[in-house]
Amino acid sequence: MISASTTEIQKDLDKYVRRSTVEPVEVKHGNEARSYLISEQLFRDLLASYRRAKPAADLTDEDVALIQQAKVITDSPYNLDDIPDLDDEPSFRP
């Protein structure tokens, strides 16, 4: 990913817009990244994959029914035995 200052981008916007079709362009103000210039396709891909979490209390009866009907297809059966209790010590230490 390339970086450019806001001043550089203002001087040659077309260059950076073209570059953003290949990879995101980090827009810096001073030494700090303030934003990113991305292609339309990447923006649409990000938007399409964006999901917002909501509290269980906000789920409708239809939402709950869909969740209950959902099937996870896997070659390996799974259960909840491998999920540690909150009181358990972590198995690793940083």
PDB file of N, CA, C and O in Angstrom, residues 37-91:
ATOM      1  N   LEU A  37      -7.993   5.935   0.260  1.00  0.00           N
ATOM      2  CA  LEU A  37      -8.629   6.073  -1.036  1.00  0.00           C
ATOM      3  C   LEU A  37      -8.663   4.671  -1.631  1.00  0.00           C
ATOM      4  O   LEU A  37      -7.622   4.026  -1.777  1.00  0.00           O
ATOM      5  N   ILE A  38      -9.884   4.184  -1.926  1.00  0.00           N
ATOM      6  CA  ILE A  38     -10.026   2.820  -2.439  1.00  0.00           C
ATOM      7  C   ILE A  38     -10.854   2.838  -3.717  1.00  0.00           C
ATOM      8  O   ILE A  38     -11.593   3.778  -3.990  1.00  0.00           O
ATOM      9  N   SER A  39     -10.729   1.758  -4.483  1.00  0.00           N
ATOM     10  CA  SER A  39     -11.454   1.653  -5.737  1.00  0.00           C
ATOM     11  C   SER A  39     -12.947   1.445  -5.475  1.00  0.00           C
ATOM     12  O   SER A  39     -13.362   1.016  -4.390  1.00  0.00           O
ATOM     13  N   GLU A  40     -13.730   1.716  -6.498  1.00  0.00           N
ATOM     14  CA  GLU A  40     -15.174   1.488  -6.391  1.00  0.00           C
ATOM     15  C   GLU A  40     -15.450   0.011  -6.117  1.00  0.00           C
ATOM     16  O   GLU A  40     -16.293  -0.324  -5.289  1.00  0.00           O
ATOM     17  N   GLN A  41     -14.719  -0.884  -6.797  1.00  0.00           N
ATOM     18  CA  GLN A  41     -14.954  -2.321  -6.612  1.00  0.00           C
ATOM     19  C   GLN A  41     -14.657  -2.760  -5.181  1.00  0.00           C
ATOM     20  O   GLN A  41     -15.427  -3.488  -4.575  1.00  0.00           O
ATOM     21  N   LEU A  42     -13.538  -2.296  -4.631  1.00  0.00           N
ATOM     22  CA  LEU A  42     -13.212  -2.654  -3.252  1.00  0.00           C
ATOM     23  C   LEU A  42     -14.256  -2.095  -2.291  1.00  0.00           C
ATOM     24  O   LEU A  42     -14.680  -2.781  -1.358  1.00  0.00           O
ATOM     25  N   PHE A  43     -14.697  -0.876  -2.529  1.00  0.00           N
ATOM     26  CA  PHE A  43     -15.730  -0.285  -1.690  1.00  0.00           C
ATOM     27  C   PHE A  43     -17.007  -1.139  -1.730  1.00  0.00           C
ATOM     28  O   PHE A  43     -17.591  -1.457  -0.702  1.00  0.00           O
ATOM     29  N   ARG A  44     -17.428  -1.530  -2.929  1.00  0.00           N
ATOM     30  CA  ARG A  44     -18.641  -2.356  -3.055  1.00  0.00           C
ATOM     31  C   ARG A  44     -18.463  -3.714  -2.389  1.00  0.00           C
ATOM     32  O   ARG A  44     -19.381  -4.223  -1.753  1.00  0.00           O
ATOM     33  N   ASP A  45     -17.278  -4.313  -2.538  1.00  0.00           N
ATOM     34  CA  ASP A  45     -17.005  -5.594  -1.884  1.00  0.00           C
ATOM     35  C   ASP A  45     -17.062  -5.457  -0.366  1.00  0.00           C
ATOM     36  O   ASP A  45     -17.637  -6.306   0.330  1.00  0.00           O
ATOM     37  N   LEU A  46     -16.459  -4.404   0.154  1.00  0.00           N
ATOM     38  CA  LEU A  46     -16.484  -4.172   1.602  1.00  0.00           C
ATOM     39  C   LEU A  46     -17.908  -3.941   2.095  1.00  0.00           C
ATOM     40  O   LEU A  46     -18.322  -4.482   3.124  1.00  0.00           O
ATOM     41  N   LEU A  47     -18.645  -3.146   1.356  1.00  0.00           N
ATOM     42  CA  LEU A  47     -20.026  -2.848   1.738  1.00  0.00           C
ATOM     43  C   LEU A  47     -20.886  -4.114   1.707  1.00  0.00           C
ATOM     44  O   LEU A  47     -21.697  -4.348   2.603  1.00  0.00           O
ATOM     45  N   ALA A  48     -20.673  -4.945   0.701  1.00  0.00           N
ATOM     46  CA  ALA A  48     -21.453  -6.178   0.580  1.00  0.00           C
ATOM     47  C   ALA A  48     -21.145  -7.156   1.709  1.00  0.00           C
ATOM     48  O   ALA A  48     -22.015  -7.936   2.116  1.00  0.00           O
ATOM     49  N   SER A  49     -19.914  -7.124   2.220  1.00  0.00           N
ATOM     50  CA  SER A  49     -19.545  -8.066   3.275  1.00  0.00           C
ATOM     51  C   SER A  49     -19.747  -7.490   4.676  1.00  0.00           C
ATOM     52  O   SER A  49     -19.525  -8.179   5.661  1.00  0.00           O
ATOM     53  N   TYR A  50     -20.156  -6.246   4.766  1.00  0.00           N
ATOM     54  CA  TYR A  50     -20.332  -5.585   6.058  1.00  0.00           C
ATOM     55  C   TYR A  50     -21.589  -6.099   6.741  1.00  0.00           C
ATOM     56  O   TYR A  50     -22.663  -6.143   6.143  1.00  0.00           O
ATOM     57  N   ARG A  51     -21.440  -6.527   7.962  1.00  0.00           N
ATOM     58  CA  ARG A  51     -22.585  -6.958   8.758  1.00  0.00           C
ATOM     59  C   ARG A  51     -22.502  -6.292  10.119  1.00  0.00           C
ATOM     60  O   ARG A  51     -21.450  -6.239  10.723  1.00  0.00           O
ATOM     61  N   ARG A  52     -23.611  -5.814  10.576  1.00  0.00           N
ATOM     62  CA  ARG A  52     -23.654  -5.152  11.868  1.00  0.00           C
ATOM     63  C   ARG A  52     -24.249  -6.125  12.894  1.00  0.00           C
ATOM     64  O   ARG A  52     -25.279  -6.727  12.665  1.00  0.00           O
ATOM     65  N   ALA A  53     -23.562  -6.263  14.007  1.00  0.00           N
ATOM     66  CA  ALA A  53     -24.068  -7.104  15.083  1.00  0.00           C
ATOM     67  C   ALA A  53     -25.181  -6.367  15.805  1.00  0.00           C
ATOM     68  O   ALA A  53     -25.176  -5.143  15.905  1.00  0.00           O
ATOM     69  N   LYS A  54     -26.162  -7.126  16.274  1.00  0.00           N
ATOM     70  CA  LYS A  54     -27.202  -6.499  17.076  1.00  0.00           C
ATOM     71  C   LYS A  54     -27.505  -7.387  18.268  1.00  0.00           C
ATOM     72  O   LYS A  54     -27.299  -8.596  18.223  1.00  0.00           O
ATOM     73  N   PRO A  55     -27.966  -6.812  19.347  1.00  0.00           N
ATOM     74  CA  PRO A  55     -28.248  -7.588  20.556  1.00  0.00           C
ATOM     75  C   PRO A  55     -29.323  -8.638  20.298  1.00  0.00           C
ATOM     76  O   PRO A  55     -30.241  -8.429  19.495  1.00  0.00           O
ATOM     77  N   ALA A  56     -29.212  -9.762  20.994  1.00  0.00           N
ATOM     78  CA  ALA A  56     -30.196 -10.841  20.834  1.00  0.00           C
ATOM     79  C   ALA A  56     -31.607 -10.350  21.126  1.00  0.00           C
ATOM     80  O   ALA A  56     -32.573 -10.795  20.503  1.00  0.00           O
ATOM     81  N   ALA A  57     -31.737  -9.396  22.037  1.00  0.00           N
ATOM     82  CA  ALA A  57     -33.061  -8.872  22.389  1.00  0.00           C
ATOM     83  C   ALA A  57     -33.726  -8.159  21.204  1.00  0.00           C
ATOM     84  O   ALA A  57     -34.941  -8.027  21.158  1.00  0.00           O
ATOM     85  N   ASP A  58     -32.914  -7.711  20.246  1.00  0.00           N
ATOM     86  CA  ASP A  58     -33.459  -7.011  19.080  1.00  0.00           C
ATOM     87  C   ASP A  58     -33.881  -7.947  17.951  1.00  0.00           C
ATOM     88  O   ASP A  58     -34.419  -7.499  16.945  1.00  0.00           O
ATOM     89  N   LEU A  59     -33.601  -9.252  18.101  1.00  0.00           N
ATOM     90  CA  LEU A  59     -33.982 -10.196  17.055  1.00  0.00           C
ATOM     91  C   LEU A  59     -35.499 -10.365  17.015  1.00  0.00           C
ATOM     92  O   LEU A  59     -36.147 -10.481  18.046  1.00  0.00           O
ATOM     93  N   THR A  60     -36.017 -10.414  15.804  1.00  0.00           N
ATOM     94  CA  THR A  60     -37.457 -10.660  15.642  1.00  0.00           C
ATOM     95  C   THR A  60     -37.706 -12.160  15.741  1.00  0.00           C
ATOM     96  O   THR A  60     -36.772 -12.968  15.690  1.00  0.00           O
ATOM     97  N   ASP A  61     -38.973 -12.532  15.848  1.00  0.00           N
ATOM     98  CA  ASP A  61     -39.321 -13.956  15.863  1.00  0.00           C
ATOM     99  C   ASP A  61     -38.879 -14.623  14.554  1.00  0.00           C
ATOM    100  O   ASP A  61     -38.438 -15.772  14.553  1.00  0.00           O
ATOM    101  N   GLU A  62     -38.969 -13.893  13.446  1.00  0.00           N
ATOM    102  CA  GLU A  62     -38.515 -14.426  12.157  1.00  0.00           C
ATOM    103  C   GLU A  62     -37.011 -14.671  12.170  1.00  0.00           C
ATOM    104  O   GLU A  62     -36.536 -15.686  11.665  1.00  0.00           O
ATOM    105  N   ASP A  63     -36.244 -13.730  12.742  1.00  0.00           N
ATOM    106  CA  ASP A  63     -34.791 -13.892  12.848  1.00  0.00           C
ATOM    107  C   ASP A  63     -34.451 -15.151  13.642  1.00  0.00           C
ATOM    108  O   ASP A  63     -33.615 -15.956  13.238  1.00  0.00           O
ATOM    109  N   VAL A  64     -35.112 -15.333  14.779  1.00  0.00           N
ATOM    110  CA  VAL A  64     -34.860 -16.485  15.647  1.00  0.00           C
ATOM    111  C   VAL A  64     -35.208 -17.775  14.911  1.00  0.00           C
ATOM    112  O   VAL A  64     -34.449 -18.750  14.948  1.00  0.00           O
ATOM    113  N   ALA A  65     -36.316 -17.783  14.182  1.00  0.00           N
ATOM    114  CA  ALA A  65     -36.717 -18.974  13.433  1.00  0.00           C
ATOM    115  C   ALA A  65     -35.672 -19.320  12.372  1.00  0.00           C
ATOM    116  O   ALA A  65     -35.325 -20.497  12.187  1.00  0.00           O
ATOM    117  N   LEU A  66     -35.152 -18.319  11.680  1.00  0.00           N
ATOM    118  CA  LEU A  66     -34.120 -18.565  10.672  1.00  0.00           C
ATOM    119  C   LEU A  66     -32.849 -19.134  11.299  1.00  0.00           C
ATOM    120  O   LEU A  66     -32.228 -20.045  10.750  1.00  0.00           O
ATOM    121  N   ILE A  67     -32.484 -18.612  12.456  1.00  0.00           N
ATOM    122  CA  ILE A  67     -31.294 -19.116  13.150  1.00  0.00           C
ATOM    123  C   ILE A  67     -31.504 -20.564  13.571  1.00  0.00           C
ATOM    124  O   ILE A  67     -30.619 -21.407  13.414  1.00  0.00           O
ATOM    125  N   GLN A  68     -32.673 -20.863  14.076  1.00  0.00           N
ATOM    126  CA  GLN A  68     -32.968 -22.228  14.518  1.00  0.00           C
ATOM    127  C   GLN A  68     -32.972 -23.213  13.348  1.00  0.00           C
ATOM    128  O   GLN A  68     -32.625 -24.379  13.509  1.00  0.00           O
ATOM    129  N   GLN A  69     -33.345 -22.746  12.170  1.00  0.00           N
ATOM    130  CA  GLN A  69     -33.398 -23.620  10.990  1.00  0.00           C
ATOM    131  C   GLN A  69     -32.035 -23.766  10.315  1.00  0.00           C
ATOM    132  O   GLN A  69     -31.857 -24.662   9.488  1.00  0.00           O
ATOM    133  N   ALA A  70     -31.095 -22.922  10.659  1.00  0.00           N
ATOM    134  CA  ALA A  70     -29.790 -22.914   9.983  1.00  0.00           C
ATOM    135  C   ALA A  70     -29.050 -24.224  10.233  1.00  0.00           C
ATOM    136  O   ALA A  70     -29.108 -24.802  11.312  1.00  0.00           O
ATOM    137  N   LYS A  71     -28.371 -24.690   9.200  1.00  0.00           N
ATOM    138  CA  LYS A  71     -27.571 -25.909   9.294  1.00  0.00           C
ATOM    139  C   LYS A  71     -26.130 -25.559   8.924  1.00  0.00           C
ATOM    140  O   LYS A  71     -25.895 -24.834   7.973  1.00  0.00           O
ATOM    141  N   VAL A  72     -25.198 -26.093   9.692  1.00  0.00           N
ATOM    142  CA  VAL A  72     -23.787 -25.928   9.377  1.00  0.00           C
ATOM    143  C   VAL A  72     -23.317 -27.245   8.783  1.00  0.00           C
ATOM    144  O   VAL A  72     -23.388 -28.284   9.423  1.00  0.00           O
ATOM    145  N   ILE A  73     -22.872 -27.201   7.543  1.00  0.00           N
ATOM    146  CA  ILE A  73     -22.428 -28.410   6.863  1.00  0.00           C
ATOM    147  C   ILE A  73     -20.924 -28.525   7.054  1.00  0.00           C
ATOM    148  O   ILE A  73     -20.158 -27.644   6.672  1.00  0.00           O
ATOM    149  N   THR A  74     -20.513 -29.635   7.661  1.00  0.00           N
ATOM    150  CA  THR A  74     -19.092 -29.844   7.940  1.00  0.00           C
ATOM    151  C   THR A  74     -18.788 -31.338   7.927  1.00  0.00           C
ATOM    152  O   THR A  74     -19.673 -32.153   8.182  1.00  0.00           O
ATOM    153  N   ASP A  75     -17.557 -31.674   7.608  1.00  0.00           N
ATOM    154  CA  ASP A  75     -17.131 -33.071   7.650  1.00  0.00           C
ATOM    155  C   ASP A  75     -16.848 -33.515   9.076  1.00  0.00           C
ATOM    156  O   ASP A  75     -16.839 -34.695   9.372  1.00  0.00           O
ATOM    157  N   SER A  76     -16.591 -32.557   9.947  1.00  0.00           N
ATOM    158  CA  SER A  76     -16.254 -32.862  11.334  1.00  0.00           C
ATOM    159  C   SER A  76     -17.389 -32.433  12.248  1.00  0.00           C
ATOM    160  O   SER A  76     -17.712 -31.256  12.318  1.00  0.00           O
ATOM    161  N   PRO A  77     -17.993 -33.387  12.945  1.00  0.00           N
ATOM    162  CA  PRO A  77     -19.027 -32.973  13.897  1.00  0.00           C
ATOM    163  C   PRO A  77     -18.399 -32.114  14.998  1.00  0.00           C
ATOM    164  O   PRO A  77     -17.218 -32.239  15.280  1.00  0.00           O
ATOM    165  N   TYR A  78     -19.160 -31.251  15.546  1.00  0.00           N
ATOM    166  CA  TYR A  78     -18.635 -30.371  16.581  1.00  0.00           C
ATOM    167  C   TYR A  78     -19.632 -30.307  17.728  1.00  0.00           C
ATOM    168  O   TYR A  78     -20.798 -30.654  17.594  1.00  0.00           O
ATOM    169  N   ASN A  79     -19.130 -29.884  18.872  1.00  0.00           N
ATOM    170  CA  ASN A  79     -19.980 -29.654  20.035  1.00  0.00           C
ATOM    171  C   ASN A  79     -19.378 -28.491  20.804  1.00  0.00           C
ATOM    172  O   ASN A  79     -18.416 -27.876  20.366  1.00  0.00           O
ATOM    173  N   LEU A  80     -19.921 -28.204  21.942  1.00  0.00           N
ATOM    174  CA  LEU A  80     -19.465 -27.047  22.705  1.00  0.00           C
ATOM    175  C   LEU A  80     -18.403 -27.393  23.745  1.00  0.00           C
ATOM    176  O   LEU A  80     -17.995 -26.539  24.515  1.00  0.00           O
ATOM    177  N   ASP A  81     -17.929 -28.647  23.746  1.00  0.00           N
ATOM    178  CA  ASP A  81     -16.957 -29.082  24.753  1.00  0.00           C
ATOM    179  C   ASP A  81     -15.621 -28.349  24.643  1.00  0.00           C
ATOM    180  O   ASP A  81     -14.893 -28.229  25.622  1.00  0.00           O
ATOM    181  N   ASP A  82     -15.277 -27.873  23.438  1.00  0.00           N
ATOM    182  CA  ASP A  82     -13.980 -27.229  23.280  1.00  0.00           C
ATOM    183  C   ASP A  82     -14.000 -25.736  23.609  1.00  0.00           C
ATOM    184  O   ASP A  82     -12.985 -25.063  23.533  1.00  0.00           O
ATOM    185  N   ILE A  83     -15.130 -25.210  24.001  1.00  0.00           N
ATOM    186  CA  ILE A  83     -15.223 -23.801  24.382  1.00  0.00           C
ATOM    187  C   ILE A  83     -14.957 -23.697  25.872  1.00  0.00           C
ATOM    188  O   ILE A  83     -15.681 -24.273  26.682  1.00  0.00           O
ATOM    189  N   PRO A  84     -13.912 -22.984  26.266  1.00  0.00           N
ATOM    190  CA  PRO A  84     -13.565 -22.930  27.690  1.00  0.00           C
ATOM    191  C   PRO A  84     -14.578 -22.116  28.496  1.00  0.00           C
ATOM    192  O   PRO A  84     -15.226 -21.211  27.979  1.00  0.00           O
ATOM    193  N   ASP A  85     -14.694 -22.471  29.758  1.00  0.00           N
ATOM    194  CA  ASP A  85     -15.509 -21.676  30.664  1.00  0.00           C
ATOM    195  C   ASP A  85     -14.795 -20.361  30.925  1.00  0.00           C
ATOM    196  O   ASP A  85     -13.572 -20.281  30.866  1.00  0.00           O
ATOM    197  N   LEU A  86     -15.541 -19.323  31.231  1.00  0.00           N
ATOM    198  CA  LEU A  86     -14.931 -18.018  31.482  1.00  0.00           C
ATOM    199  C   LEU A  86     -13.999 -18.041  32.682  1.00  0.00           C
ATOM    200  O   LEU A  86     -13.058 -17.258  32.761  1.00  0.00           O
ATOM    201  N   ASP A  87     -14.247 -18.951  33.615  1.00  0.00           N
ATOM    202  CA  ASP A  87     -13.422 -19.026  34.819  1.00  0.00           C
ATOM    203  C   ASP A  87     -12.110 -19.771  34.594  1.00  0.00           C
ATOM    204  O   ASP A  87     -11.202 -19.709  35.417  1.00  0.00           O
ATOM    205  N   ASP A  88     -11.984 -20.491  33.475  1.00  0.00           N
ATOM    206  CA  ASP A  88     -10.775 -21.265  33.204  1.00  0.00           C
ATOM    207  C   ASP A  88      -9.591 -20.334  32.923  1.00  0.00           C
ATOM    208  O   ASP A  88      -9.742 -19.257  32.364  1.00  0.00           O
ATOM    209  N   GLU A  89      -8.415 -20.789  33.300  1.00  0.00           N
ATOM    210  CA  GLU A  89      -7.192 -20.058  33.000  1.00  0.00           C
ATOM    211  C   GLU A  89      -6.884 -20.204  31.514  1.00  0.00           C
ATOM    212  O   GLU A  89      -7.131 -21.259  30.935  1.00  0.00           O
ATOM    213  N   PRO A  90      -6.337 -19.184  30.892  1.00  0.00           N
ATOM    214  CA  PRO A  90      -5.949 -19.331  29.490  1.00  0.00           C
ATOM    215  C   PRO A  90      -4.848 -20.370  29.343  1.00  0.00           C
ATOM    216  O   PRO A  90      -4.029 -20.546  30.241  1.00  0.00           O
ATOM    217  N   SER A  91      -4.835 -21.058  28.200  1.00  0.00           N
ATOM    218  CA  SER A  91      -3.849 -22.127  27.999  1.00  0.00           C
ATOM    219  C   SER A  91      -2.495 -21.568  27.541  1.00  0.00           C
ATOM    220  O   SER A  91      -1.549 -22.301  27.390  1.00  0.00           O
TER     221      SER A  91
END
